CSV table of C-alpha atoms in Angstrom, one decimal:
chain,number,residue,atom,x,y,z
A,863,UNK,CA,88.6,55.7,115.0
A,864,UNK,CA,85.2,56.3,117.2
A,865,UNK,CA,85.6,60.3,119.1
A,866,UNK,CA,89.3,60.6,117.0
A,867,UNK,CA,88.9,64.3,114.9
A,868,UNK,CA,90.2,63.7,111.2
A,869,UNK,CA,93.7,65.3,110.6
A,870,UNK,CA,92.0,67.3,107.5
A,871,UNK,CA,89.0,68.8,110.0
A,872,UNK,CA,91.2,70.0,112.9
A,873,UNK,CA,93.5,71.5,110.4
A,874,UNK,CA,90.5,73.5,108.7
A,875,UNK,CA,88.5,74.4,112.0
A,876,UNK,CA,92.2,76.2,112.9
A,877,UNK,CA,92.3,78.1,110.4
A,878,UNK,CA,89.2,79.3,110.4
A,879,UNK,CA,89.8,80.4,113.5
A,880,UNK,CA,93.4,81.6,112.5
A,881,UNK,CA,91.6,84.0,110.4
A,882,UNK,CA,88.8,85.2,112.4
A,883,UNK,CA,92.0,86.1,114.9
A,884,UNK,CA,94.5,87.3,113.3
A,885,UNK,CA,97.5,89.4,114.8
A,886,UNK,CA,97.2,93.0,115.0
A,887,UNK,CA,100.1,95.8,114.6
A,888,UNK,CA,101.8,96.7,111.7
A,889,UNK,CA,106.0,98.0,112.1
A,890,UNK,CA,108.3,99.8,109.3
A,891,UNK,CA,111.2,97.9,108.6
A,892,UNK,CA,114.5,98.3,106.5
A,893,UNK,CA,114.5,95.8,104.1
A,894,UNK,CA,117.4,94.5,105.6
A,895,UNK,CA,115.8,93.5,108.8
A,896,UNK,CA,112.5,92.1,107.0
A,897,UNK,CA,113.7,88.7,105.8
A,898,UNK,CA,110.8,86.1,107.7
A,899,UNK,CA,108.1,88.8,108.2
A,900,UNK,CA,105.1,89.1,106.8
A,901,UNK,CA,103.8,92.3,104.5
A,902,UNK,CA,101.3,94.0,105.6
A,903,UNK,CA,99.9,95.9,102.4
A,904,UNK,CA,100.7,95.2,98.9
A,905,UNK,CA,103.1,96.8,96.8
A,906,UNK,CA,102.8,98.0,93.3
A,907,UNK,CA,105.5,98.3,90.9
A,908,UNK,CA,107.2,101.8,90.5
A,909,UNK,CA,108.7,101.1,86.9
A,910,UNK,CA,109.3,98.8,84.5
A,911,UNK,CA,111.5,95.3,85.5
A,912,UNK,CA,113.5,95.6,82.9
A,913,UNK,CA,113.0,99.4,82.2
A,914,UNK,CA,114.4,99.0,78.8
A,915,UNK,CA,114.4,96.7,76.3
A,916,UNK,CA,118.3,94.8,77.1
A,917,UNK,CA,120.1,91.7,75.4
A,918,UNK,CA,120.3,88.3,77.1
A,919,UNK,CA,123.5,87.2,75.9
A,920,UNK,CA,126.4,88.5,74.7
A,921,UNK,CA,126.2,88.9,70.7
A,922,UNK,CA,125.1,91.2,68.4
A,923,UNK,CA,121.8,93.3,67.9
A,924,UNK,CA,120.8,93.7,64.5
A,925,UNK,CA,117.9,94.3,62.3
A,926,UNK,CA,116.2,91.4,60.6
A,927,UNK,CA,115.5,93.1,57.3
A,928,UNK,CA,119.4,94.1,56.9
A,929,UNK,CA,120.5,89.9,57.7
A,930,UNK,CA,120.2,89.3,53.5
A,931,UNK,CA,122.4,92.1,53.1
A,932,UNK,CA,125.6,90.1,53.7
A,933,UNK,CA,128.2,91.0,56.5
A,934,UNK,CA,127.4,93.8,58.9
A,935,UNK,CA,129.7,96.9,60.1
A,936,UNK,CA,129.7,97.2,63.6
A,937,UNK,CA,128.8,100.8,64.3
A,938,UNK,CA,129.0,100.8,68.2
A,939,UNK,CA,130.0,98.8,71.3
A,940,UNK,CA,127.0,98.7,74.3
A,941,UNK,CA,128.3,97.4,77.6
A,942,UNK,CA,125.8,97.3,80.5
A,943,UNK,CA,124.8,100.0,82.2
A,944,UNK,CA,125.6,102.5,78.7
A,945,UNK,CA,123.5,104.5,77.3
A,946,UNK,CA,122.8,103.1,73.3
A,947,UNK,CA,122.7,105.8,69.9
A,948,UNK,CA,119.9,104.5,67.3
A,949,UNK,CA,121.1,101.2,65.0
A,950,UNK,CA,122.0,102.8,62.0
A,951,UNK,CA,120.6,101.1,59.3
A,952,UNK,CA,122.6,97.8,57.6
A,953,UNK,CA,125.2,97.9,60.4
A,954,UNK,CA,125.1,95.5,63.7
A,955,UNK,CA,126.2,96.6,67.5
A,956,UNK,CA,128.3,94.6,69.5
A,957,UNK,CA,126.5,94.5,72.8
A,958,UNK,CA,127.1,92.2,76.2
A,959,UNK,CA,124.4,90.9,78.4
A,960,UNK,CA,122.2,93.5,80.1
A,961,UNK,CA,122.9,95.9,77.8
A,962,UNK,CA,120.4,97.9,76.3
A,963,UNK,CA,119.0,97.4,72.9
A,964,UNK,CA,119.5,100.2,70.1
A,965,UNK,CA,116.8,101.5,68.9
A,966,UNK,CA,115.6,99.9,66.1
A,967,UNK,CA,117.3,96.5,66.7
A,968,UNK,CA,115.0,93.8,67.0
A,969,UNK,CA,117.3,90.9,67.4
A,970,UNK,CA,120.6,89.4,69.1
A,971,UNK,CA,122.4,87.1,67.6
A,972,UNK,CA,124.8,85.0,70.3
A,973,UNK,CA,128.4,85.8,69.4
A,974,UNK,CA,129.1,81.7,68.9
A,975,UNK,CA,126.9,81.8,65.9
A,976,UNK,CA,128.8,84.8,64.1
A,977,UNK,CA,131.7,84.7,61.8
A,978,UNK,CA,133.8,88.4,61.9
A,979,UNK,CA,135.9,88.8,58.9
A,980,UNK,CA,139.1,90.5,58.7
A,981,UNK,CA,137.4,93.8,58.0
A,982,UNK,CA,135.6,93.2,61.2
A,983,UNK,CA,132.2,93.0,60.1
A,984,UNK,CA,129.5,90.2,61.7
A,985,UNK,CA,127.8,87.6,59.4
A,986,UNK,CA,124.8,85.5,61.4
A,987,UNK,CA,125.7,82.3,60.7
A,988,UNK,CA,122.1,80.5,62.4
A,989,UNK,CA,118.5,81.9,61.5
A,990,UNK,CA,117.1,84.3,63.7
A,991,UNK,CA,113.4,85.5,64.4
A,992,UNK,CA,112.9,88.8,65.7
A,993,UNK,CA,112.8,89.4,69.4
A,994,UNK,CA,115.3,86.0,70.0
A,995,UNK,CA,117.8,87.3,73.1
A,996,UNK,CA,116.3,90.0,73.8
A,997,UNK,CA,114.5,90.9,77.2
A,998,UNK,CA,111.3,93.0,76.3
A,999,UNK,CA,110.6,96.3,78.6
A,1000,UNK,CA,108.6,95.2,81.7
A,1001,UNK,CA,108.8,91.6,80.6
A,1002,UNK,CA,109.3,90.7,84.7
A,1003,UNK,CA,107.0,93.5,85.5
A,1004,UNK,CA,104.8,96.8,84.6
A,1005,UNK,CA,104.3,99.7,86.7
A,1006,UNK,CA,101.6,100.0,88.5
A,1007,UNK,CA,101.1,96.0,88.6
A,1008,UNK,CA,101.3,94.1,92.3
A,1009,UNK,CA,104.3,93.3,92.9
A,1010,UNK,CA,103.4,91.3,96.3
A,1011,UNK,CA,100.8,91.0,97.8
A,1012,UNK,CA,99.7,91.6,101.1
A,1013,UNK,CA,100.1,88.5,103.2
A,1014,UNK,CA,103.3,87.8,101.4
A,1015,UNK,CA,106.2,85.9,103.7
A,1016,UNK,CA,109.0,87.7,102.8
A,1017,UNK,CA,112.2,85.5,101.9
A,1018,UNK,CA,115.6,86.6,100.4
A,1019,UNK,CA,114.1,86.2,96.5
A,1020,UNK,CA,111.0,88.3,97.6
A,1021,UNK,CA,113.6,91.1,99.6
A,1022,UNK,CA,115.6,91.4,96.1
A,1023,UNK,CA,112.2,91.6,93.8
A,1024,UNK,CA,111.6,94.6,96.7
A,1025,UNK,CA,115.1,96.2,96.0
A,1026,UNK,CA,115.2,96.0,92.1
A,1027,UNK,CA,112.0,98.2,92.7
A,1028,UNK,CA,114.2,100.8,94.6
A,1029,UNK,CA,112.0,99.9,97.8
A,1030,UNK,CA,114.1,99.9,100.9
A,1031,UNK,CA,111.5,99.9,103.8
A,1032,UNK,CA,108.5,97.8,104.1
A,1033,UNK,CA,105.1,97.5,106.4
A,1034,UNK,CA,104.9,94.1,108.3
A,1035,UNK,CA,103.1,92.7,110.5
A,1036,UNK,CA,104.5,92.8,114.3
A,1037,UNK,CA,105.9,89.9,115.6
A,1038,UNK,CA,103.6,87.4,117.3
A,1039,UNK,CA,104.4,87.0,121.0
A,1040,UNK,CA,104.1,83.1,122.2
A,1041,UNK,CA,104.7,81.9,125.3
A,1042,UNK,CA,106.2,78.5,125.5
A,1043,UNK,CA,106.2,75.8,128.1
A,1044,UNK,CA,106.8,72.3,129.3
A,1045,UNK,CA,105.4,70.3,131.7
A,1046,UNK,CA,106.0,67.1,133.0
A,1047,UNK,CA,108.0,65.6,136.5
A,1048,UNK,CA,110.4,63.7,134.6
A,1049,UNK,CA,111.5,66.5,132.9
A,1050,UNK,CA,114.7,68.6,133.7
A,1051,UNK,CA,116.1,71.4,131.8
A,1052,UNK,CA,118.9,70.9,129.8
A,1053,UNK,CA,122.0,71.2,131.9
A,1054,UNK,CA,120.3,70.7,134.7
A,1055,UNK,CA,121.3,67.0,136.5
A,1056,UNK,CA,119.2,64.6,136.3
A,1057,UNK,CA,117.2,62.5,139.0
A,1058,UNK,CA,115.9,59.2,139.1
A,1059,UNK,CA,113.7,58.6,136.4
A,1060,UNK,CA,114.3,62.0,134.8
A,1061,UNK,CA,115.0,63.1,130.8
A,1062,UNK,CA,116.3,66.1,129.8
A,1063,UNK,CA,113.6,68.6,128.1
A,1064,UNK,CA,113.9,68.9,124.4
A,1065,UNK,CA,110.7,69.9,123.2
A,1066,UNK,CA,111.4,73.4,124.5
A,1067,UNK,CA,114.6,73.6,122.5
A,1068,UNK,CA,113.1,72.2,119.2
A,1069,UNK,CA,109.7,74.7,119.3
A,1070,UNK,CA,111.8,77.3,120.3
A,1071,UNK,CA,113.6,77.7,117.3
A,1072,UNK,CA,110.7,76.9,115.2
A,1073,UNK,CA,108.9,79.4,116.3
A,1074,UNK,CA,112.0,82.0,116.1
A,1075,UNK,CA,112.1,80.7,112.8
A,1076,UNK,CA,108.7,81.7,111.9
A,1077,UNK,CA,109.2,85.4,113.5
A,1078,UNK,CA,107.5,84.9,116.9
A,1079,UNK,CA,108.8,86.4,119.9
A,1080,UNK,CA,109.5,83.5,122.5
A,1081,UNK,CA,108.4,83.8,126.0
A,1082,UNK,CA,109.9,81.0,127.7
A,1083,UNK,CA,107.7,79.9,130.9
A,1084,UNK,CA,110.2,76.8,131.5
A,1085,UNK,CA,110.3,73.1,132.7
A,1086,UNK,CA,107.4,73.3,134.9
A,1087,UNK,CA,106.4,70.1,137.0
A,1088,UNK,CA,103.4,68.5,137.4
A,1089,UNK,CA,102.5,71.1,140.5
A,1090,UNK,CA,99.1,73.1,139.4
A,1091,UNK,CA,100.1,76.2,141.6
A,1092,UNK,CA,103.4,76.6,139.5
A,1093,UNK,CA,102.0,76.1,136.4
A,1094,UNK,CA,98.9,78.4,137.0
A,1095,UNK,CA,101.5,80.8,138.2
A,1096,UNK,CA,103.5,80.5,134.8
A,1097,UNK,CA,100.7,80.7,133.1
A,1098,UNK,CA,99.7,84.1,134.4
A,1099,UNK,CA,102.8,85.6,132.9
A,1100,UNK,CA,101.3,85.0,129.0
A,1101,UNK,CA,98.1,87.2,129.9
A,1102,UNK,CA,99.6,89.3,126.9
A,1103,UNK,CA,100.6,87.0,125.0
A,1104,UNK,CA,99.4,86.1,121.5
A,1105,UNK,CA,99.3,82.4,121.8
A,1106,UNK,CA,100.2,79.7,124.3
A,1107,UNK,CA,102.1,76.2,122.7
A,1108,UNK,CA,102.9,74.0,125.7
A,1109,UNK,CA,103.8,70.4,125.4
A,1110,UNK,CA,102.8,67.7,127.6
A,1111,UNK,CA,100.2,67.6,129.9
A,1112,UNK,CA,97.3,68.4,127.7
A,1113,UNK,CA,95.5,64.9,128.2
A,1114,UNK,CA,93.1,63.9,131.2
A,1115,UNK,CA,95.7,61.5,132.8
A,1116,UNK,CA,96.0,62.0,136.8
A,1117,UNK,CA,99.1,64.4,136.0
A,1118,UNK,CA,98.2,66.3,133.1
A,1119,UNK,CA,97.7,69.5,134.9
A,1120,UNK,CA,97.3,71.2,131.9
A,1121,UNK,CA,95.0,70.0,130.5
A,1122,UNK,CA,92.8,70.2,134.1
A,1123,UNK,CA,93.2,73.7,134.2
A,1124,UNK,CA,92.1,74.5,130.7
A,1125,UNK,CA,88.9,72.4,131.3
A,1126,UNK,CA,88.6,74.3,134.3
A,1127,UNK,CA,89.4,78.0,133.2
A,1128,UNK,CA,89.2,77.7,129.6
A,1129,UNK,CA,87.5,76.1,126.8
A,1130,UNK,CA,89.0,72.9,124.8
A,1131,UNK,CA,88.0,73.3,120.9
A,1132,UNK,CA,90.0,70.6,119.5
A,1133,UNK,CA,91.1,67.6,121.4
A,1134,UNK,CA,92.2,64.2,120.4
A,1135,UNK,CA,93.1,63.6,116.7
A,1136,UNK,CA,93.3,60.9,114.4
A,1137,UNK,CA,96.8,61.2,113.7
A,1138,UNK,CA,100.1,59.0,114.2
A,1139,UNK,CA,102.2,60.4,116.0
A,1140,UNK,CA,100.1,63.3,117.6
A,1141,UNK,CA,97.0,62.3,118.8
A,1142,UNK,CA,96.7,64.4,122.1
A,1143,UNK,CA,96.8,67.5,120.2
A,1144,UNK,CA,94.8,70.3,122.2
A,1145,UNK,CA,93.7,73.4,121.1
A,1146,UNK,CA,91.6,75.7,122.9
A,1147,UNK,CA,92.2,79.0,125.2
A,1148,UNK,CA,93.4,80.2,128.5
A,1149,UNK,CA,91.9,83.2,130.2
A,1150,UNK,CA,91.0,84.3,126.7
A,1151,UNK,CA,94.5,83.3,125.4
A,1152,UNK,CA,94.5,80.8,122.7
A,1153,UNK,CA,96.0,78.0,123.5
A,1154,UNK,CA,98.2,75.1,121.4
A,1155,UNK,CA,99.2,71.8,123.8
A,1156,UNK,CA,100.9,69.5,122.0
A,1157,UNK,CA,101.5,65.9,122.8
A,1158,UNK,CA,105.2,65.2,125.2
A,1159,UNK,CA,106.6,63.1,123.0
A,1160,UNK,CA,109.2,65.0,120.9
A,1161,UNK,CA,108.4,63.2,117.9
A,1162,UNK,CA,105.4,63.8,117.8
A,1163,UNK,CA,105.3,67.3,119.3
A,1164,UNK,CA,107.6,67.7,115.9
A,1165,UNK,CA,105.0,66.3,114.0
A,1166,UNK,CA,101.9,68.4,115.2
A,1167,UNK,CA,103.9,71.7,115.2
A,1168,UNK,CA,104.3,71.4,111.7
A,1169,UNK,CA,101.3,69.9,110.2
A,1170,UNK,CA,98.9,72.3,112.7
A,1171,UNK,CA,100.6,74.7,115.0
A,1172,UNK,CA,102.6,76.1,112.3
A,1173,UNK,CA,99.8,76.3,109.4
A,1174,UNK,CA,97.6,77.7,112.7
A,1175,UNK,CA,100.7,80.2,112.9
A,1176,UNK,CA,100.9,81.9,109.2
A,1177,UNK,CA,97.3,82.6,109.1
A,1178,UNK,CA,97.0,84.7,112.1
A,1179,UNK,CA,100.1,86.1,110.5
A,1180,UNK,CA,97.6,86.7,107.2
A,1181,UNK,CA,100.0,84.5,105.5
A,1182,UNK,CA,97.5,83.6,102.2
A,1183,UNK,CA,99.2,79.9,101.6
A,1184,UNK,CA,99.8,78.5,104.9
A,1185,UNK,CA,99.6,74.4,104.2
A,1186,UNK,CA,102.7,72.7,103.6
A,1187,UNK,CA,104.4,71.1,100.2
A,1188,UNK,CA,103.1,68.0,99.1
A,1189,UNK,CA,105.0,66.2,96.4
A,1190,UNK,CA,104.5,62.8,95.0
A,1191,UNK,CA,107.0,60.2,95.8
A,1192,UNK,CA,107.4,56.8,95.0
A,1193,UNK,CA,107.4,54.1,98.3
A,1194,UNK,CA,110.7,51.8,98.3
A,1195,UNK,CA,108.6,50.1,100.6
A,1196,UNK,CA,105.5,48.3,101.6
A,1197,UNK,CA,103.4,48.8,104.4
A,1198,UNK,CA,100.8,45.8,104.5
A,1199,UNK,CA,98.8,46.8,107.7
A,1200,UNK,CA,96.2,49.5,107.6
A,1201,UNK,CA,96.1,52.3,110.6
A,1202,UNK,CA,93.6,53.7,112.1
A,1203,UNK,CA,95.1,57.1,112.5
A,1204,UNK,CA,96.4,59.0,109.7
A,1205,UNK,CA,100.0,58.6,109.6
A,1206,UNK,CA,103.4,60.1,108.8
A,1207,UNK,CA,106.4,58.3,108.3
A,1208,UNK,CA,109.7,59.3,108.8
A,1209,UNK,CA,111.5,58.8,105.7
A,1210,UNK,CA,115.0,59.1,103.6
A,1211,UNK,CA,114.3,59.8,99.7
A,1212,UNK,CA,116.9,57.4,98.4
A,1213,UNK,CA,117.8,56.8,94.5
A,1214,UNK,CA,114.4,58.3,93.8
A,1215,UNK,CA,112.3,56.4,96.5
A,1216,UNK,CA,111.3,56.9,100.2
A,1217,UNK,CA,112.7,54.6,102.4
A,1218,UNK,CA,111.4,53.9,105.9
A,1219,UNK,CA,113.5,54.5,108.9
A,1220,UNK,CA,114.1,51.8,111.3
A,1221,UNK,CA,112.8,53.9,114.6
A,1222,UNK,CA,109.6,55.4,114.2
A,1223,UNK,CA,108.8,56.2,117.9
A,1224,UNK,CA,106.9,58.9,118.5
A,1225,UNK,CA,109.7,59.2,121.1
A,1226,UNK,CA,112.5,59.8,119.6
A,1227,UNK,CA,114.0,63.2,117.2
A,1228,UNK,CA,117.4,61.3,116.1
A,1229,UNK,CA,115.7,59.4,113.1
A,1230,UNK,CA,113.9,63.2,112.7
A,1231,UNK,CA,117.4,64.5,111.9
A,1232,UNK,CA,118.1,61.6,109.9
A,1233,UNK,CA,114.7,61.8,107.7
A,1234,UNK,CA,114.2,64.3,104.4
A,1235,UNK,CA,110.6,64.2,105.7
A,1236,UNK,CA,107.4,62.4,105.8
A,1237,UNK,CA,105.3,59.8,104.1
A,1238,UNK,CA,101.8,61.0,104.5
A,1239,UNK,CA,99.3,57.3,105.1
A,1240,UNK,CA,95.9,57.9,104.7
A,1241,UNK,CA,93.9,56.3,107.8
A,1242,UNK,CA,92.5,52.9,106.3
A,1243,UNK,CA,95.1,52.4,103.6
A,1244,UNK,CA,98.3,50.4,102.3
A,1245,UNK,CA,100.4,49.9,100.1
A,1246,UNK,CA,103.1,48.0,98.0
A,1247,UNK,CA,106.6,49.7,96.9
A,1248,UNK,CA,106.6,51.6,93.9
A,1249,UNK,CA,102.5,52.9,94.7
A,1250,UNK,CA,102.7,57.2,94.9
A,1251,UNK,CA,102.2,58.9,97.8
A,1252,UNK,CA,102.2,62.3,99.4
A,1253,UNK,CA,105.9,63.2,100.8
A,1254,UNK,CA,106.0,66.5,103.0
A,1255,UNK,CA,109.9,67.7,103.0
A,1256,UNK,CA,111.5,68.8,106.5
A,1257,UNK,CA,113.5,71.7,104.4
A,1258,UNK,CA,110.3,73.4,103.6
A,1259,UNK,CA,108.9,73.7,107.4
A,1260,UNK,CA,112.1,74.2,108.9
A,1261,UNK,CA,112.6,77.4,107.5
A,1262,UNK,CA,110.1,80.4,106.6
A,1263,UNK,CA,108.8,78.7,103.4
């Protein structure tokens, strides 16, 4: 569509600019307080993950060489967290899982495929090759390898690969501070009763979390109405912020005031996108703030946040990977009309298929709730049920991964 960015060249012109900008600060943390944050140096393994050679079932470790012997004694009993003698030669040790391996085992056989006899030695009953069950030393990790990298967004998995290192503080970045606002006179707060022609403000509620979500500190400039004095006035309470996300008012309607003022103190970068839902999307800056506006219609204020503000987000964070999942998913449906725009569907992922929700408004959240994700739609394009397309899943952009 003729002056209509593509989705894919807003995306990388924000991240370039992400990148050139990214946040400054670095904080300690206990591990315990670091789960969503992003590390600021990398790490490098201490010791070995598994520092000694340990079974990975419960069995017996024996020597291959002494199998053709017949039935083996068993010389010793290794439960984790003991301390192992040397096999003696032509016996077997009982051993349970995380144990460490005697030296000079070189295979564990499970317990299932043993036969004890009454004299309570252990016949292997399967073939066995040497090293089956057992976890090598370092097989996770060595010492002195990375162990994350700087940039990494730390999540409960990454906090325990952290503790099984014996780390219990970390370096992250500082927490971005965004200030958040909405605009528009038919907007009232939630709680607040509503007037004539009024709906209650949701967008504030939805980016809120989302951006707590992604570790930001929230400065909340309000409901604002279409008065240019008030919003200038809110707007001069995020000279130290990090970033501005407002949504609403970004476009060059009679009310937008938004949008007025940042064509007439600030500089417009992005504006205008070819994208269903989403097209107003703004980005520029605000008395050298950068600024995100994103369209008023909750739906499609959902839909931006996560396909730009949020990938905009991580890499000023020095997040490496910022873009979301894509996974292929077959349609359960067809969609016979090519768009103009590139779109995304709001869609349930049903005996293996996507299947299209009945309300895809850009006003409405309800069928957002409802939905597993979207059905990305390449501007130009259809297609029948059962052709492939990219599927973006709300559980991966909800939370810090």
């Amino acid at each position: 569509m003729s002056g209509l960015m593509a989705v894919d060249d807003a995306l990388a012109q924000l991240l370039a600019l992400a990148r050139a900008t990214p946040f400054t600060g670095v904080e300690q943390l206990p591990l315990a307080q670091a789960d969503g944050r992003v590390l600021a140096e990398a790490l490098q393994a201490a010791i070995d993950l598994p520092p000694w050679a340990n079974s990975a079932m419960d069995g017996y470790a024996m020597r291959l060489d002494d199998l053709a012997a017949g039935p083996l004694p068993v010389t010793q009993t290794v439960f984790a967290g003991q301390a192992p003698a040397p096999l003696r030669p032509g016996s077997c040790a009982r051993v349970f899982t995380g144990a460490p391996l005697p030296a000079g085992a070189d295979c564990v056989q499970l317990q299932e495929n043993c036969e004890v006899d009454e004299q309570g030695r252990v016949r292997s009953l399967t073939p066995l090759r040497r090293g089956d069950n057992i976890r090598p030393q370092g097989n996770e990790i060595r010492a002195g390898a990375t162990l994350l990298a700087a940039g990494t967004l730390l999540d409960p998995v990454a906090l325990g690969v952290l503790a099984s290192q014996g780390i219990t503080q970390v370096a992250v970045r500082r927490r971005p501070r965004v200030a958040l606002l909405s605009s528009g006179d038919e907007l009232a707060a939630a709680g607040a009763p509503l007037a004539p022609g009024q709906i209650h403000d949701s967008n504030r509620a939805v980016l809120t979390a989302l951006l707590t979500r992604l570790g930001c500190e929230v400065l909340d400039l309000g409901c604002l109405p279409d008065d240019p004095p008030r919003i200038r006035a809110a707007l001069a309470q995020a000279v130290d912020a990090d970033l501005i996300v407002s949504s609403a008012g970004v476009s060059v309607g009679d009310a937008d005031c938004i949008g007025a003022l940042l064509r007439e103190s600030g500089e417009v970068r992005l504006w205008k996108l070819a994208i269903k839902p989403g097209k107003p999307f703004t980005f520029g800056q605000i008395d050298h703030v950068p600024f995100l506006g994103l369209p008023g219609n909750p739906g499609s204020a959902l839909v931006t946040f996560l396909l730009l503000a949020r990938p905009y987000l991580l890499a000023r964070m020095g997040v490496a990977l910022v873009a979301p999942m894509r996974l292929p998913v077959v349609a359960g449906f067809a969609w016979p009309k090519a768009g103009k725009r590139q779109e995304y569907l709001r869609v349930r992922l049903e005996g293996g298929r996507a299947r299209l929700l009945e309300n895809q408004s850009s006003a409405t959240l309800l069928s957002a709730v409802i939905a597993d994700g979207l059905l990305e739609v390449p501007a130009g394009e259809t297609f029948e049920p059962g052709d492939v397309l990219d599927f973006i899943a709300f559980a991966g952009l909800f939370g810090t991964r």
